PDB file of C-alpha atoms in Angstrom:
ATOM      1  CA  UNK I1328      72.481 -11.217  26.607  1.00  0.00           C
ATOM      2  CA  UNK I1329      72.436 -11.391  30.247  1.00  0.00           C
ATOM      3  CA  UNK I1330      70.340 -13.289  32.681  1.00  0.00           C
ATOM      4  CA  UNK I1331      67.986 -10.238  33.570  1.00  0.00           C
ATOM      5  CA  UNK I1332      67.247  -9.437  29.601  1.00  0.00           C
ATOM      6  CA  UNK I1333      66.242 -13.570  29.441  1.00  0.00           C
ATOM      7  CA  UNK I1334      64.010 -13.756  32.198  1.00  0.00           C
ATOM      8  CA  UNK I1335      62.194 -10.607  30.840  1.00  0.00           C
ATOM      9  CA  UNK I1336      61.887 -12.613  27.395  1.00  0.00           C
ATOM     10  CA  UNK I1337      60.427 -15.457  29.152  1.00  0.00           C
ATOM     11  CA  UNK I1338      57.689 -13.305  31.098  1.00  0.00           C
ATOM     12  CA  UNK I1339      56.893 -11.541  28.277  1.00  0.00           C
ATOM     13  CA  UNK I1340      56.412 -15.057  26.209  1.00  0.00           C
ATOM     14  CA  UNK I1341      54.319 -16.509  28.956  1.00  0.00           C
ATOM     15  CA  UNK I1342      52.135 -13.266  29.259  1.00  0.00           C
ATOM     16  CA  UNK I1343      51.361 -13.047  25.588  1.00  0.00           C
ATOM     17  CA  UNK I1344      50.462 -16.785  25.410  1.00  0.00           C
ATOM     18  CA  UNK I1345      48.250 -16.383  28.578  1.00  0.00           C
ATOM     19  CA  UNK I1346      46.695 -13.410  26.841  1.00  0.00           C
ATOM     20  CA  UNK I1347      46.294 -15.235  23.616  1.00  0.00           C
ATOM     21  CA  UNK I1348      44.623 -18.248  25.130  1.00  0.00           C
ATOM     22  CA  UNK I1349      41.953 -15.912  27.439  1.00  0.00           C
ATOM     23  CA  UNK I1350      40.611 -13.913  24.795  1.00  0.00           C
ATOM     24  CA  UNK I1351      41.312 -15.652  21.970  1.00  0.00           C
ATOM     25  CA  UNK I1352      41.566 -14.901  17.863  1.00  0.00           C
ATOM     26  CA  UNK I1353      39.526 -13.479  15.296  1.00  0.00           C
ATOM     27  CA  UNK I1354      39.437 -16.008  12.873  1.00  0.00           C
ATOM     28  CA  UNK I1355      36.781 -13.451  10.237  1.00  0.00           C
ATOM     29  CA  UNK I1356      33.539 -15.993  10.855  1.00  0.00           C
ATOM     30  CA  UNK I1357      32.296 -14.700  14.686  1.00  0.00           C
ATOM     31  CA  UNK I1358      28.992 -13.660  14.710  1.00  0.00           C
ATOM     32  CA  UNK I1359      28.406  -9.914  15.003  1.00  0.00           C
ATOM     33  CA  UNK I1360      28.067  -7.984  18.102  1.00  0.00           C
ATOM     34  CA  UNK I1361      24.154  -7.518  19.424  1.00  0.00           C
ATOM     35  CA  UNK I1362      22.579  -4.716  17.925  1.00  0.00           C
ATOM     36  CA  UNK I1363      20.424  -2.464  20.639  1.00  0.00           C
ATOM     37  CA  UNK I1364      18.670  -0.844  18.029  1.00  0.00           C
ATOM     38  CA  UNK I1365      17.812  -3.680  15.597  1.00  0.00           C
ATOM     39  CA  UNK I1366      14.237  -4.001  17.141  1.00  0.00           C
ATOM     40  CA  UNK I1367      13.556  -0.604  16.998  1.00  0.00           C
ATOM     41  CA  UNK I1368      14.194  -0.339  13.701  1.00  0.00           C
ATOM     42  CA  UNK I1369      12.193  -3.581  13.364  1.00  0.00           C
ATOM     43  CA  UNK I1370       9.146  -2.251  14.770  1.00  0.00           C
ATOM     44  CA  UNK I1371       9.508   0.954  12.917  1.00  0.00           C
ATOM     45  CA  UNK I1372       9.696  -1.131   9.904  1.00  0.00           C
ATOM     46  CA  UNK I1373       6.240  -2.906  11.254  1.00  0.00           C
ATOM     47  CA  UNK I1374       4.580   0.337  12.277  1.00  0.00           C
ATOM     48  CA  UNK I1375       4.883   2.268   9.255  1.00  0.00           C
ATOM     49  CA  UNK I1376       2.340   1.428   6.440  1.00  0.00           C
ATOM     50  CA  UNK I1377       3.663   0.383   2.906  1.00  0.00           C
ATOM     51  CA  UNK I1378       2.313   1.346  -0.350  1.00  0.00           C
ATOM     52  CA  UNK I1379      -0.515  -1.521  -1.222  1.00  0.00           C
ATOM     53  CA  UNK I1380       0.721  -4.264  -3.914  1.00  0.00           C
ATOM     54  CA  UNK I1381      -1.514  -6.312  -5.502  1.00  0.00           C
ATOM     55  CA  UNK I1382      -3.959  -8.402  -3.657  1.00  0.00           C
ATOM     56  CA  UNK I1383      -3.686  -5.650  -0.563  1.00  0.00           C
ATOM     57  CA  UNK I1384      -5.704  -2.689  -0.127  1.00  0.00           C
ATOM     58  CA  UNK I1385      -5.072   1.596  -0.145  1.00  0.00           C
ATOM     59  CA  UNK I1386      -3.644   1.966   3.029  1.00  0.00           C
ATOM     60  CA  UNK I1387      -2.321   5.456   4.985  1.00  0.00           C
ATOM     61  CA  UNK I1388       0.918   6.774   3.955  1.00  0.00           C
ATOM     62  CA  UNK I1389       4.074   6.661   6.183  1.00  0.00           C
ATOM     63  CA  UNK I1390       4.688   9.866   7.476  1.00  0.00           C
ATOM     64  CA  UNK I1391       2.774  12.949   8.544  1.00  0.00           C
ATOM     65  CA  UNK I1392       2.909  15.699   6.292  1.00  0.00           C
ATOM     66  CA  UNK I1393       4.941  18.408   7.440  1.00  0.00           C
ATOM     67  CA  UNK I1394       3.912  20.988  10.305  1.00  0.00           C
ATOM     68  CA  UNK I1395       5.766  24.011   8.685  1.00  0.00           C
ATOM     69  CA  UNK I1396       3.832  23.939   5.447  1.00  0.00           C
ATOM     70  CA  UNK I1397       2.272  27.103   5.274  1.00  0.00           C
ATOM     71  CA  UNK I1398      -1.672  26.128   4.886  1.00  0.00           C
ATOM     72  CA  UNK I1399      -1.879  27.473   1.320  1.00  0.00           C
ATOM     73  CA  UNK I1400       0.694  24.848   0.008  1.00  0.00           C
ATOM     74  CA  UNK I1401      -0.763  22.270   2.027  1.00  0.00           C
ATOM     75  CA  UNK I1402      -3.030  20.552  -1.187  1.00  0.00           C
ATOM     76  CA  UNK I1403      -1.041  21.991  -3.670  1.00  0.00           C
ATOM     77  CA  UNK I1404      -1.565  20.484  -6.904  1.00  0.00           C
ATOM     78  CA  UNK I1405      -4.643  18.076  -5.043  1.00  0.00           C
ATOM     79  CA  UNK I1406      -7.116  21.223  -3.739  1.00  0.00           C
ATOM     80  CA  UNK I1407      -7.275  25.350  -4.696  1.00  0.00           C
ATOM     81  CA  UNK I1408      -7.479  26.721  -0.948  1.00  0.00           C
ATOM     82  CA  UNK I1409     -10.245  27.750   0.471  1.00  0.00           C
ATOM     83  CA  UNK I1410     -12.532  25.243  -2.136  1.00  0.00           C
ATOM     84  CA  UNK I1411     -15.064  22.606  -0.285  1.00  0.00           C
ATOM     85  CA  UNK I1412     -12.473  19.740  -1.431  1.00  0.00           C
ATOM     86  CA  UNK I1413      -9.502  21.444   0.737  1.00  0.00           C
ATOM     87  CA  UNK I1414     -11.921  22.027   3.805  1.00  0.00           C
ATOM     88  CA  UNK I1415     -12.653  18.425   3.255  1.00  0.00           C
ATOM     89  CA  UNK I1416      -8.846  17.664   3.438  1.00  0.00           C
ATOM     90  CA  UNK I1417      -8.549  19.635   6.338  1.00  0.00           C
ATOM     91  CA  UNK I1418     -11.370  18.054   8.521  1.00  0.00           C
ATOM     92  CA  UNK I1419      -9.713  14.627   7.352  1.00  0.00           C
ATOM     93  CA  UNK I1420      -6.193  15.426   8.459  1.00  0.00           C
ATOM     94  CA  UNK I1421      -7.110  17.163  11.845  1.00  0.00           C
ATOM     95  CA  UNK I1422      -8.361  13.770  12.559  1.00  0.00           C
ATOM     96  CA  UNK I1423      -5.480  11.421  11.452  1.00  0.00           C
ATOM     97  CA  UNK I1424      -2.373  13.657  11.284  1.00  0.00           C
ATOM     98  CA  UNK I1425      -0.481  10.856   8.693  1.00  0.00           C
ATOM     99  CA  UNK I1426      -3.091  11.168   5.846  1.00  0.00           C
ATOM    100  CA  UNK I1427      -1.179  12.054   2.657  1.00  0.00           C
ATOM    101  CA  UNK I1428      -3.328  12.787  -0.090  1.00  0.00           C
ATOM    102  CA  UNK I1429      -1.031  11.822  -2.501  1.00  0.00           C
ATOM    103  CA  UNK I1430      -0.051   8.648  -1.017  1.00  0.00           C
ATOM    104  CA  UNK I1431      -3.748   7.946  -0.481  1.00  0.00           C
ATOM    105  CA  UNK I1432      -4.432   8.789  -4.644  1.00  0.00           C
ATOM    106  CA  UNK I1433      -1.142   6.212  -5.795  1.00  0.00           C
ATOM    107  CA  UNK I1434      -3.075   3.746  -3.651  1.00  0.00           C
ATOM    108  CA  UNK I1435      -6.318   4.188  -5.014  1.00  0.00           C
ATOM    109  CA  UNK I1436      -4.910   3.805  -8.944  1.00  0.00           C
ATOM    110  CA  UNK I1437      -3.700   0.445  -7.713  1.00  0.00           C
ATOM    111  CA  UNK I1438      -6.705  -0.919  -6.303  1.00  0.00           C
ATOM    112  CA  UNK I1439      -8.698   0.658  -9.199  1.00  0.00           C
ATOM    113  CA  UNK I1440      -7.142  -1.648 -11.819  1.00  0.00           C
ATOM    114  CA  UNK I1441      -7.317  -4.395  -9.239  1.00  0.00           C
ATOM    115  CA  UNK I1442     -10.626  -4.138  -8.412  1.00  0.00           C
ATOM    116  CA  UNK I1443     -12.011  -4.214 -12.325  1.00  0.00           C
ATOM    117  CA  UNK I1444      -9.801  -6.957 -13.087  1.00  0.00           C
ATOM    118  CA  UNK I1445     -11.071  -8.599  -9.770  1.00  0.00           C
ATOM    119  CA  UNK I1446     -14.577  -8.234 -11.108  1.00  0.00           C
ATOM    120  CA  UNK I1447     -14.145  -9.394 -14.397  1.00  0.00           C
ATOM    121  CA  UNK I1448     -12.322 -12.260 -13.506  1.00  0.00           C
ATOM    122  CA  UNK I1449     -14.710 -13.110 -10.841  1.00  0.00           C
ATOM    123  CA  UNK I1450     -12.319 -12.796  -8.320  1.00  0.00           C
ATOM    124  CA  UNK I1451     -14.561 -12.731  -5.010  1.00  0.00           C
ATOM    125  CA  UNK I1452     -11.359 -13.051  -2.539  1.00  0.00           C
ATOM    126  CA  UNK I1453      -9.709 -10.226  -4.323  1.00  0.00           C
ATOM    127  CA  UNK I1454     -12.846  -8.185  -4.061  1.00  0.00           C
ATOM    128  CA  UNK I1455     -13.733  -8.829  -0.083  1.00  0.00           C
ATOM    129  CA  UNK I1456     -10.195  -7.404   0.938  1.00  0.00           C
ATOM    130  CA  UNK I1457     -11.257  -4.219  -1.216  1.00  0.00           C
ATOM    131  CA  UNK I1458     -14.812  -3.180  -0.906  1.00  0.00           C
ATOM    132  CA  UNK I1459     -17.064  -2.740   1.643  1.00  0.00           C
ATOM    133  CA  UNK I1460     -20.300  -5.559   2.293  1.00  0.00           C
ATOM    134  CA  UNK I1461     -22.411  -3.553   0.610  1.00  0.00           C
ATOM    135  CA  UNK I1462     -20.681  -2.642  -2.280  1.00  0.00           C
ATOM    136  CA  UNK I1463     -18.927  -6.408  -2.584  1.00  0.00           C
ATOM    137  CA  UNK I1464     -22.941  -7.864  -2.874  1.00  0.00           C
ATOM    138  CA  UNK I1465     -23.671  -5.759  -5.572  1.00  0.00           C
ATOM    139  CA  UNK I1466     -20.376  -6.944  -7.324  1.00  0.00           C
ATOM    140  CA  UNK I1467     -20.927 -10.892  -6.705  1.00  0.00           C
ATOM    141  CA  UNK I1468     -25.069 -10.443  -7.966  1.00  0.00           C
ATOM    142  CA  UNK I1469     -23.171  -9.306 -11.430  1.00  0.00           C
ATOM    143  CA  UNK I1470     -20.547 -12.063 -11.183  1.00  0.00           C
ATOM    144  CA  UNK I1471     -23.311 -14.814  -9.777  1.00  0.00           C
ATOM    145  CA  UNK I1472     -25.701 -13.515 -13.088  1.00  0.00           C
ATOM    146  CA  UNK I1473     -22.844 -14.211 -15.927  1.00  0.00           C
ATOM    147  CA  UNK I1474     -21.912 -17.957 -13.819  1.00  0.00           C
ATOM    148  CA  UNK I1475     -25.273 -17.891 -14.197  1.00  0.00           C
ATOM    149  CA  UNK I1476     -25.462 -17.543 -18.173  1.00  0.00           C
ATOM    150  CA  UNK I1477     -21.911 -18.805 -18.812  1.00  0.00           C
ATOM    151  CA  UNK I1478     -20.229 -16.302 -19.475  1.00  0.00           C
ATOM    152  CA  UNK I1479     -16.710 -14.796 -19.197  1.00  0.00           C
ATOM    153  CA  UNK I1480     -15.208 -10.801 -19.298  1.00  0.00           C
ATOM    154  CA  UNK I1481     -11.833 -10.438 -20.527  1.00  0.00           C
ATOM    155  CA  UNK I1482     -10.728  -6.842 -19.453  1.00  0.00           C
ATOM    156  CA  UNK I1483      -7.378  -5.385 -20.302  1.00  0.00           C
ATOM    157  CA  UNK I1484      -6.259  -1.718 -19.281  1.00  0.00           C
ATOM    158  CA  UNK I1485      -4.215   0.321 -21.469  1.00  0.00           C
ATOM    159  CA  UNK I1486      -3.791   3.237 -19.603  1.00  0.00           C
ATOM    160  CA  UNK I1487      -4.996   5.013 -16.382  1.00  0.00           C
ATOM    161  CA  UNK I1488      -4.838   8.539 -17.603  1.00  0.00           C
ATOM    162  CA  UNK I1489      -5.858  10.624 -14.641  1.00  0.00           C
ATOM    163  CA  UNK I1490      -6.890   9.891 -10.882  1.00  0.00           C
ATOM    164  CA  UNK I1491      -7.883  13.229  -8.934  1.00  0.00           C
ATOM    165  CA  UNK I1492      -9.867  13.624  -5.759  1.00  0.00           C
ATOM    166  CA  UNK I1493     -13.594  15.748  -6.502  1.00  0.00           C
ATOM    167  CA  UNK I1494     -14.389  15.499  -2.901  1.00  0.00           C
ATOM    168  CA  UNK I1495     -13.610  14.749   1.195  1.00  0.00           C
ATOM    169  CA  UNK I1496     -15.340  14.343   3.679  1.00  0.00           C
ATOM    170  CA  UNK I1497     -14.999  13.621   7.710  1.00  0.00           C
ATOM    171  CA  UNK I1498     -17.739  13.103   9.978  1.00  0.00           C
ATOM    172  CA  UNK I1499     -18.030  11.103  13.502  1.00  0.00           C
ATOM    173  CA  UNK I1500     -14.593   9.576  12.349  1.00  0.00           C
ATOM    174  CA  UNK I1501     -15.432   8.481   8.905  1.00  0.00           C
ATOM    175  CA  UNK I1502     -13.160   9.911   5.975  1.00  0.00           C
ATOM    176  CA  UNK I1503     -14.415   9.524   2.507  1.00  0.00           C
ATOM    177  CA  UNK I1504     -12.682  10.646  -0.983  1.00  0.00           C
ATOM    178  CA  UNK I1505     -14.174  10.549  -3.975  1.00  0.00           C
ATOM    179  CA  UNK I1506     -11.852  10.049  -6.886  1.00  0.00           C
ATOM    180  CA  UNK I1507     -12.719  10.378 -10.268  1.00  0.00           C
ATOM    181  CA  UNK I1508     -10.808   8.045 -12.486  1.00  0.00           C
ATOM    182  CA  UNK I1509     -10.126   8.623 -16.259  1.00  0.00           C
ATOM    183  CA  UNK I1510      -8.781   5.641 -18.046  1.00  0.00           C
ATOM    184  CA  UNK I1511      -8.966   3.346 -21.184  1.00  0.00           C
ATOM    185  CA  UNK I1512      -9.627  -0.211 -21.565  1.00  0.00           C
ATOM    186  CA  UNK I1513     -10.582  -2.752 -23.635  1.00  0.00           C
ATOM    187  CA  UNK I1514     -13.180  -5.259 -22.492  1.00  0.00           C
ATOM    188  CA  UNK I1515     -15.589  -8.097 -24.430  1.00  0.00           C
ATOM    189  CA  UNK I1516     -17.854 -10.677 -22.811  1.00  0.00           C
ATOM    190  CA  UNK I1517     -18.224 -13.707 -24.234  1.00  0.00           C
ATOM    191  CA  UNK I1518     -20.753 -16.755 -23.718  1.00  0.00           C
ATOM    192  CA  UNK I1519     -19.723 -20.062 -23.853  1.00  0.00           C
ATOM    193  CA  UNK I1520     -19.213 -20.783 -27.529  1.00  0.00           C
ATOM    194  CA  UNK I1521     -17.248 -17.922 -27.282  1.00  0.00           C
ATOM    195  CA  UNK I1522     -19.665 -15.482 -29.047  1.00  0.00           C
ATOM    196  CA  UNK I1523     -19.787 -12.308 -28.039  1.00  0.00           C
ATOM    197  CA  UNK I1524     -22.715 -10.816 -26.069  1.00  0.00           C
ATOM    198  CA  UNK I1525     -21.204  -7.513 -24.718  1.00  0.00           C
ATOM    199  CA  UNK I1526     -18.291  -5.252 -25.475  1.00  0.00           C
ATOM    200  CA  UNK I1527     -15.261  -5.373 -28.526  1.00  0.00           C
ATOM    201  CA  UNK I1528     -12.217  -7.089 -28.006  1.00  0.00           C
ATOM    202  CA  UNK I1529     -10.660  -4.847 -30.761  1.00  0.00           C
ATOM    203  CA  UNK I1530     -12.286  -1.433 -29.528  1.00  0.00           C
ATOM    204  CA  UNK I1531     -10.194   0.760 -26.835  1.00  0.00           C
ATOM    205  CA  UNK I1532     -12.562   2.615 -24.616  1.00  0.00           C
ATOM    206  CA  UNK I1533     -12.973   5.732 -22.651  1.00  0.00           C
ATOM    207  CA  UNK I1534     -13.604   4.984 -19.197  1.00  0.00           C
ATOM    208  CA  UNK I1535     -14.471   8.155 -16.208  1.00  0.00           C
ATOM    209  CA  UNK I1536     -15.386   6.432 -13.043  1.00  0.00           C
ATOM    210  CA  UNK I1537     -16.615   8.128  -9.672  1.00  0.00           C
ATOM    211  CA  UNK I1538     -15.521   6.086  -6.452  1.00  0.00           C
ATOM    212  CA  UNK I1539     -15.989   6.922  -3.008  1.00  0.00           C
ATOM    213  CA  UNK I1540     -13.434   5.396  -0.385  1.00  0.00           C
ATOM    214  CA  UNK I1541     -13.630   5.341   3.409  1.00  0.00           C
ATOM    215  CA  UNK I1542     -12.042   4.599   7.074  1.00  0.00           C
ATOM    216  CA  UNK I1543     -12.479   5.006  10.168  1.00  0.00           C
ATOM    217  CA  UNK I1544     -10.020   7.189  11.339  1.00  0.00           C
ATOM    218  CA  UNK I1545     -10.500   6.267  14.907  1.00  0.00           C
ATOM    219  CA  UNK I1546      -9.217   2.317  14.069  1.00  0.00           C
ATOM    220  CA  UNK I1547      -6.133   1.276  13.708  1.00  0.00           C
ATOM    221  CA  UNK I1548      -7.090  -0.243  10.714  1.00  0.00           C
ATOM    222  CA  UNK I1549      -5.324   1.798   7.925  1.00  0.00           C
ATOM    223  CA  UNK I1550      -7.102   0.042   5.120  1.00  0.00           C
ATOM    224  CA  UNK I1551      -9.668   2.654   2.977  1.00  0.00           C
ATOM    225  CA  UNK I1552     -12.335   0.154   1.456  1.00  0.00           C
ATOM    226  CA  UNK I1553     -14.128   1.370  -1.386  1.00  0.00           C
ATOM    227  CA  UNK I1554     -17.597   2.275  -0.447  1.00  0.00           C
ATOM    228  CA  UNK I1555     -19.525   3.765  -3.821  1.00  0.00           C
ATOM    229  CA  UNK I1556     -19.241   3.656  -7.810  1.00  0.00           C
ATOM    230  CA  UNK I1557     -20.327   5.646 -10.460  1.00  0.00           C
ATOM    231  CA  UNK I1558     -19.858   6.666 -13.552  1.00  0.00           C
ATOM    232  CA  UNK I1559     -19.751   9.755 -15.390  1.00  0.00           C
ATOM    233  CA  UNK I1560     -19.535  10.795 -19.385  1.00  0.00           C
TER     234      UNK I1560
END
């Protein structure tokens, strides 16, 4: 090995240590490299509504519905074209382009079986985040009357068999869908010695309920609140 070959050695040592020491190792625990498109895909995550869990209420669903859907598919299996409802879903839509109708009725099955366990439980937060003023004083005069005479509902569903839309509505921003719910449930009220005054706790009932939801379209408020009950046979 002659002198040249050595003193190559040696630079080539001294560069690799220099090297070494500058940038360093990767020893597995560095922290990752800064994602650009983390907070965009944060507020994404903010911006886009989720479907409502308990204690929340029917909000709009995530995405538009899509342009290329040819306008006699549009409420298929919700509306039959050219039928008051689907007009209704039309005026709603050309108003707030992200209403789903489908989202909107998974949503309202939710808060249905929250909002009669909210009343007969009492449950007066519950209830404000759901119904409008009007509707949520007619709820607490009931609740207020059995504090009133001791006594308690026990409600239990067993099944919510059907939840279709019977009508839509838009007018000077103001959606409203009417959903007619068909469900059973079992439900006794009881006074304080535990007698019962109302109801059978070993009876399953037929339940068909009317409700009317609504929003203002022009809010950024997502939140439908229902507005009207009634019942049907």
């Amino acid at each position: 090995m002659d002198i040249y070959t050595i003193i190559f050695l040696a630079l080539a040592v001294f560069i690799f240590l220099r090297l070494r020491s500058v940038l360093g190792q990767r020893t597995g625990s560095e922290r990752p490299p800064y994602d650009r498109a983390a907070p965009n895909v944060v507020q994404r995550t903010q911006d886009n509504n989720v479907v409502p869990m308990p204690g929340a209420v029917i909000d709009q669903a995530p995405l538009a519905p899509s342009a290329d859907v040819a306008p006699s598919d549009r409420w298929k299996g919700i509306a039959e074209p050219g039928t008051p409802l689907a007009a209704g879903l039309d005026a709603i839509a050309a108003q707030d382009s992200s209403f789903d109708p489908r989202h909107f009725l998974s949503g309202a099955r939710g808060a249905y079986e929250m909002i009669v366990l909210a009343f007969a439980n009492g449950d007066r937060r519950a209830l404000k985040d759901l119904l409008s003023s009007e509707v949520y004083e007619s709820f607490e005069a009931v609740i207020k009357d059995r504090e009133k005479h001791e006594q308690k509902t026990e409600t239990r569903f067993v099944s919510i068999d059907k939840a279709e839309l019977v009508g839509a509505e838009a007018r000077d921003r103001a959606a409203q869908l009417t959903v007619r719910f068909v469900s059973q449930m079992i439900s006794v009220t009881r006074d304080r010695t535990g007698a019962i005054v109302d109801g059978n706790p070993d009876k399953v009932a037929d339940i068909t309920d009317v409700w009317t939801f609504a929003r203002d379209t022009s809010s950024r408020d997502p939140n439908w609140k229902l507005v009207g009950t009634g019942s049907a046979a």
